[in-house]
Amino acid sequence: GENVEQHPSTLSVQEGDSAVIKCTYSDSASNYFPWYKQELGKGPQLIIDIRSNVGEKKDQRIAVTLNKTAKHFSLHITETQPEDSAVYFCAAKALSGNTGKLIFGQGTTLQVKP
Amino acid sequence: SQTIHQWPATLVQPVGSPLSLECTVEGTSNPNLYWYRQAAGRGLQLLFYSVGIGQISSEVPQNLSASRPQDRQFILSSKKLLLSDSGFYLCASRHKNTEAFFGQGTRLTVV
């Protein structure tokens, strides 16, 4: 089955710096890659996603890049702010079929120091 | 967009007691529904998913079961809780090729 590896497990940056989180996936049929942000005690919320027909997608300070050949994708947060501190999860899914199973990475705890 | 309701938000149960966590979905019909467990400081482990009423698939062998009595209702149960069942349980809903929406989770502590 699909396996998603996420690194690093923890990341600490100074406010204003950039943060990069990387994920690799095993199933070459995967073609949908969302990123979720989870604040303490809450459920994860989608922050950005990318489909396999594009290599990069950007939304203000957040961008995601995808390398299908290497089977890895990354989340980039620029000009980090303290409110970016949270746990971030990547996920992968094959859009074909009806199960819609999202397989998640292990999560990255991001701390942005003021 | 979809709204996922989960309750209770927190639960403390003794070992050997039964469990019932409920999840209901608003804003969509015929969604795929999922139960995830998140152990402290760890990732999201998929426990069960359902593509329709009465259809349940289990991802990992465990002490828990799931049921879907109605289109937008998903229940996680156990007859006898174990200490290892403690964790943060998340219900999620996904309709066709849209994003997955999560509930706010239930923090279960088995004592």
mmCIF file with all atom_site columns, C-alpha atoms in Angstrom, chain B:
data_model
loop_
_atom_site.group_PDB
_atom_site.id
_atom_site.type_symbol
_atom_site.label_atom_id
_atom_site.label_alt_id
_atom_site.label_comp_id
_atom_site.label_asym_id
_atom_site.label_entity_id
_atom_site.label_seq_id
_atom_site.pdbx_PDB_ins_code
_atom_site.Cartn_x
_atom_site.Cartn_y
_atom_site.Cartn_z
_atom_site.occupancy
_atom_site.B_iso_or_equiv
_atom_site.pdbx_formal_charge
_atom_site.auth_seq_id
_atom_site.auth_comp_id
_atom_site.auth_asym_id
_atom_site.auth_atom_id
_atom_site.pdbx_PDB_model_num
ATOM 1   C CA . SER B 1 1   ? -18.002 23.226 2.269  1.00 0.00 ? 1   SER B CA 1
ATOM 2   C CA . GLN B 1 2   ? -18.576 20.354 4.637  1.00 0.00 ? 2   GLN B CA 1
ATOM 3   C CA . THR B 1 3   ? -18.906 20.560 8.411  1.00 0.00 ? 3   THR B CA 1
ATOM 4   C CA . ILE B 1 4   ? -17.937 17.583 10.546 1.00 0.00 ? 4   ILE B CA 1
ATOM 5   C CA . HIS B 1 5   ? -19.398 17.256 14.020 1.00 0.00 ? 5   HIS B CA 1
ATOM 6   C CA . GLN B 1 6   ? -17.691 14.990 16.515 1.00 0.00 ? 6   GLN B CA 1
ATOM 7   C CA . TRP B 1 7   ? -18.575 14.344 20.111 1.00 0.00 ? 7   TRP B CA 1
ATOM 8   C CA . PRO B 1 8   ? -17.643 14.227 22.807 1.00 0.00 ? 8   PRO B CA 1
ATOM 9   C CA . ALA B 1 9   ? -14.576 16.479 22.654 1.00 0.00 ? 9   ALA B CA 1
ATOM 10  C CA . THR B 1 10  ? -12.908 14.699 25.561 1.00 0.00 ? 10  THR B CA 1
ATOM 11  C CA . LEU B 1 11  ? -13.591 11.386 27.221 1.00 0.00 ? 11  LEU B CA 1
ATOM 12  C CA . VAL B 1 12  ? -12.039 9.511  30.122 1.00 0.00 ? 12  VAL B CA 1
ATOM 13  C CA . GLN B 1 13  ? -13.018 5.863  30.315 1.00 0.00 ? 13  GLN B CA 1
ATOM 14  C CA . PRO B 1 14  ? -11.873 2.955  32.494 1.00 0.00 ? 14  PRO B CA 1
ATOM 15  C CA . VAL B 1 15  ? -10.191 -0.082 30.997 1.00 0.00 ? 15  VAL B CA 1
ATOM 16  C CA . GLY B 1 16  ? -12.763 -2.674 29.973 1.00 0.00 ? 16  GLY B CA 1
ATOM 17  C CA . SER B 1 17  ? -15.595 -0.186 29.468 1.00 0.00 ? 17  SER B CA 1
ATOM 18  C CA . PRO B 1 18  ? -17.403 0.233  26.139 1.00 0.00 ? 18  PRO B CA 1
ATOM 19  C CA . LEU B 1 19  ? -16.889 3.126  23.739 1.00 0.00 ? 19  LEU B CA 1
ATOM 20  C CA . SER B 1 20  ? -19.066 4.953  21.261 1.00 0.00 ? 20  SER B CA 1
ATOM 21  C CA . LEU B 1 21  ? -17.828 8.009  19.371 1.00 0.00 ? 21  LEU B CA 1
ATOM 22  C CA . GLU B 1 22  ? -20.150 9.655  16.911 1.00 0.00 ? 22  GLU B CA 1
ATOM 23  C CA . CYS B 1 23  ? -19.480 11.713 13.826 1.00 0.00 ? 23  CYS B CA 1
ATOM 24  C CA . THR B 1 24  ? -22.036 13.454 11.642 1.00 0.00 ? 24  THR B CA 1
ATOM 25  C CA . VAL B 1 25  ? -21.516 15.367 8.422  1.00 0.00 ? 25  VAL B CA 1
ATOM 26  C CA . GLU B 1 26  ? -23.286 18.415 7.020  1.00 0.00 ? 26  GLU B CA 1
ATOM 27  C CA . GLY B 1 27  ? -23.028 19.988 3.608  1.00 0.00 ? 27  GLY B CA 1
ATOM 28  C CA . THR B 1 28  ? -22.679 16.947 1.420  1.00 0.00 ? 28  THR B CA 1
ATOM 29  C CA . SER B 1 29  ? -24.308 13.652 0.573  1.00 0.00 ? 29  SER B CA 1
ATOM 30  C CA . ASN B 1 30  ? -22.835 10.220 -0.033 1.00 0.00 ? 30  ASN B CA 1
ATOM 31  C CA . PRO B 1 31  ? -19.377 11.139 1.256  1.00 0.00 ? 31  PRO B CA 1
ATOM 32  C CA . ASN B 1 32  ? -16.515 8.796  1.961  1.00 0.00 ? 32  ASN B CA 1
ATOM 33  C CA . LEU B 1 33  ? -16.034 8.772  5.714  1.00 0.00 ? 33  LEU B CA 1
ATOM 34  C CA . TYR B 1 34  ? -12.899 7.986  7.709  1.00 0.00 ? 34  TYR B CA 1
ATOM 35  C CA . TRP B 1 35  ? -11.763 7.415  11.270 1.00 0.00 ? 35  TRP B CA 1
ATOM 36  C CA . TYR B 1 36  ? -8.168  8.316  12.076 1.00 0.00 ? 36  TYR B CA 1
ATOM 37  C CA . ARG B 1 37  ? -6.264  7.963  15.331 1.00 0.00 ? 37  ARG B CA 1
ATOM 38  C CA . GLN B 1 38  ? -3.460  10.251 16.324 1.00 0.00 ? 38  GLN B CA 1
ATOM 39  C CA . ALA B 1 39  ? -1.231  9.039  19.141 1.00 0.00 ? 39  ALA B CA 1
ATOM 40  C CA . ALA B 1 40  ? 0.581   11.721 21.140 1.00 0.00 ? 40  ALA B CA 1
ATOM 41  C CA . GLY B 1 41  ? 3.230   13.396 19.000 1.00 0.00 ? 41  GLY B CA 1
ATOM 42  C CA . ARG B 1 42  ? 2.615   11.086 16.069 1.00 0.00 ? 42  ARG B CA 1
ATOM 43  C CA . GLY B 1 43  ? 0.948   11.061 12.700 1.00 0.00 ? 43  GLY B CA 1
ATOM 44  C CA . LEU B 1 44  ? -2.539  10.175 11.569 1.00 0.00 ? 44  LEU B CA 1
ATOM 45  C CA . GLN B 1 45  ? -3.259  6.470  11.347 1.00 0.00 ? 45  GLN B CA 1
ATOM 46  C CA . LEU B 1 46  ? -6.226  5.462  9.211  1.00 0.00 ? 46  LEU B CA 1
ATOM 47  C CA . LEU B 1 47  ? -8.433  3.045  11.161 1.00 0.00 ? 47  LEU B CA 1
ATOM 48  C CA . PHE B 1 48  ? -11.598 2.666  9.090  1.00 0.00 ? 48  PHE B CA 1
ATOM 49  C CA . TYR B 1 49  ? -13.160 4.057  5.976  1.00 0.00 ? 49  TYR B CA 1
ATOM 50  C CA . SER B 1 50  ? -16.613 3.791  4.474  1.00 0.00 ? 50  SER B CA 1
ATOM 51  C CA . VAL B 1 51  ? -17.807 4.477  0.933  1.00 0.00 ? 51  VAL B CA 1
ATOM 52  C CA . GLY B 1 52  ? -21.489 4.026  1.763  1.00 0.00 ? 52  GLY B CA 1
ATOM 53  C CA . ILE B 1 53  ? -24.119 2.991  4.297  1.00 0.00 ? 53  ILE B CA 1
ATOM 54  C CA . GLY B 1 54  ? -23.199 -0.292 5.922  1.00 0.00 ? 54  GLY B CA 1
ATOM 55  C CA . GLN B 1 55  ? -19.886 -0.510 4.054  1.00 0.00 ? 55  GLN B CA 1
ATOM 56  C CA . ILE B 1 56  ? -16.869 -0.522 6.355  1.00 0.00 ? 56  ILE B CA 1
ATOM 57  C CA . SER B 1 57  ? -13.254 -1.303 5.579  1.00 0.00 ? 57  SER B CA 1
ATOM 58  C CA . SER B 1 58  ? -10.710 -1.801 8.330  1.00 0.00 ? 58  SER B CA 1
ATOM 59  C CA . GLU B 1 59  ? -7.158  -0.722 7.778  1.00 0.00 ? 59  GLU B CA 1
ATOM 60  C CA . VAL B 1 60  ? -5.496  -2.199 10.841 1.00 0.00 ? 60  VAL B CA 1
ATOM 61  C CA . PRO B 1 61  ? -6.397  -5.058 13.184 1.00 0.00 ? 61  PRO B CA 1
ATOM 62  C CA . GLN B 1 62  ? -7.497  -3.652 16.499 1.00 0.00 ? 62  GLN B CA 1
ATOM 63  C CA . ASN B 1 63  ? -9.893  -3.578 19.369 1.00 0.00 ? 63  ASN B CA 1
ATOM 64  C CA . LEU B 1 64  ? -12.223 -1.113 17.656 1.00 0.00 ? 64  LEU B CA 1
ATOM 65  C CA . SER B 1 65  ? -15.071 -1.357 15.165 1.00 0.00 ? 65  SER B CA 1
ATOM 66  C CA . ALA B 1 66  ? -16.967 1.136  13.026 1.00 0.00 ? 66  ALA B CA 1
ATOM 67  C CA . SER B 1 67  ? -20.473 1.398  11.676 1.00 0.00 ? 67  SER B CA 1
ATOM 68  C CA . ARG B 1 68  ? -22.316 3.654  9.265  1.00 0.00 ? 68  ARG B CA 1
ATOM 69  C CA . PRO B 1 69  ? -26.038 3.412  9.967  1.00 0.00 ? 69  PRO B CA 1
ATOM 70  C CA . GLN B 1 70  ? -26.899 6.504  7.915  1.00 0.00 ? 70  GLN B CA 1
ATOM 71  C CA . ASP B 1 71  ? -25.329 8.277  4.959  1.00 0.00 ? 71  ASP B CA 1
ATOM 72  C CA . ARG B 1 72  ? -23.805 11.050 7.048  1.00 0.00 ? 72  ARG B CA 1
ATOM 73  C CA . GLN B 1 73  ? -23.250 9.254  10.337 1.00 0.00 ? 73  GLN B CA 1
ATOM 74  C CA . PHE B 1 74  ? -20.142 7.325  11.266 1.00 0.00 ? 74  PHE B CA 1
ATOM 75  C CA . ILE B 1 75  ? -19.647 5.624  14.628 1.00 0.00 ? 75  ILE B CA 1
ATOM 76  C CA . LEU B 1 76  ? -16.510 4.260  16.248 1.00 0.00 ? 76  LEU B CA 1
ATOM 77  C CA . SER B 1 77  ? -17.044 1.633  18.929 1.00 0.00 ? 77  SER B CA 1
ATOM 78  C CA . SER B 1 78  ? -15.375 -0.766 21.272 1.00 0.00 ? 78  SER B CA 1
ATOM 79  C CA . LYS B 1 79  ? -16.845 -3.417 23.557 1.00 0.00 ? 79  LYS B CA 1
ATOM 80  C CA . LYS B 1 80  ? -13.917 -3.316 25.990 1.00 0.00 ? 80  LYS B CA 1
ATOM 81  C CA . LEU B 1 81  ? -11.370 -0.522 25.961 1.00 0.00 ? 81  LEU B CA 1
ATOM 82  C CA . LEU B 1 82  ? -7.656  -1.134 26.392 1.00 0.00 ? 82  LEU B CA 1
ATOM 83  C CA . LEU B 1 83  ? -5.069  1.311  27.704 1.00 0.00 ? 83  LEU B CA 1
ATOM 84  C CA . SER B 1 84  ? -3.539  1.355  24.234 1.00 0.00 ? 84  SER B CA 1
ATOM 85  C CA . ASP B 1 85  ? -6.792  2.747  22.795 1.00 0.00 ? 85  ASP B CA 1
ATOM 86  C CA . SER B 1 86  ? -5.975  6.147  24.280 1.00 0.00 ? 86  SER B CA 1
ATOM 87  C CA . GLY B 1 87  ? -5.443  8.808  21.658 1.00 0.00 ? 87  GLY B CA 1
ATOM 88  C CA . PHE B 1 88  ? -6.938  11.600 19.633 1.00 0.00 ? 88  PHE B CA 1
ATOM 89  C CA . TYR B 1 89  ? -9.633  10.327 17.265 1.00 0.00 ? 89  TYR B CA 1
ATOM 90  C CA . LEU B 1 90  ? -10.511 12.242 14.152 1.00 0.00 ? 90  LEU B CA 1
ATOM 91  C CA . CYS B 1 91  ? -13.412 11.771 11.801 1.00 0.00 ? 91  CYS B CA 1
ATOM 92  C CA . ALA B 1 92  ? -13.024 12.962 8.219  1.00 0.00 ? 92  ALA B CA 1
ATOM 93  C CA . SER B 1 93  ? -15.273 13.282 5.207  1.00 0.00 ? 93  SER B CA 1
ATOM 94  C CA . ARG B 1 94  ? -14.420 13.475 1.547  1.00 0.00 ? 94  ARG B CA 1
ATOM 95  C CA . HIS B 1 95  ? -16.811 13.793 -1.373 1.00 0.00 ? 95  HIS B CA 1
ATOM 96  C CA . LYS B 1 96  ? -15.566 12.651 -4.777 1.00 0.00 ? 96  LYS B CA 1
ATOM 97  C CA . ASN B 1 97  ? -12.403 14.547 -5.639 1.00 0.00 ? 97  ASN B CA 1
ATOM 98  C CA . THR B 1 98  ? -12.659 17.313 -3.089 1.00 0.00 ? 98  THR B CA 1
ATOM 99  C CA . GLU B 1 99  ? -10.473 17.926 -0.091 1.00 0.00 ? 99  GLU B CA 1
ATOM 100 C CA . ALA B 1 100 ? -10.949 15.977 3.130  1.00 0.00 ? 100 ALA B CA 1
ATOM 101 C CA . PHE B 1 101 ? -12.638 17.845 5.968  1.00 0.00 ? 101 PHE B CA 1
ATOM 102 C CA . PHE B 1 102 ? -11.854 16.905 9.553  1.00 0.00 ? 102 PHE B CA 1
ATOM 103 C CA . GLY B 1 103 ? -13.839 17.183 12.733 1.00 0.00 ? 103 GLY B CA 1
ATOM 104 C CA . GLN B 1 104 ? -12.353 18.762 15.844 1.00 0.00 ? 104 GLN B CA 1
ATOM 105 C CA . GLY B 1 105 ? -11.472 15.393 17.292 1.00 0.00 ? 105 GLY B CA 1
ATOM 106 C CA . THR B 1 106 ? -12.140 13.443 20.476 1.00 0.00 ? 106 THR B CA 1
ATOM 107 C CA . ARG B 1 107 ? -9.391  13.059 23.036 1.00 0.00 ? 107 ARG B CA 1
ATOM 108 C CA . LEU B 1 108 ? -9.861  9.635  24.618 1.00 0.00 ? 108 LEU B CA 1
ATOM 109 C CA . THR B 1 109 ? -7.981  8.692  27.768 1.00 0.00 ? 109 THR B CA 1
ATOM 110 C CA . VAL B 1 110 ? -8.330  5.140  28.991 1.00 0.00 ? 110 VAL B CA 1
ATOM 111 C CA . VAL B 1 111 ? -7.435  4.789  32.669 1.00 0.00 ? 111 VAL B CA 1
#
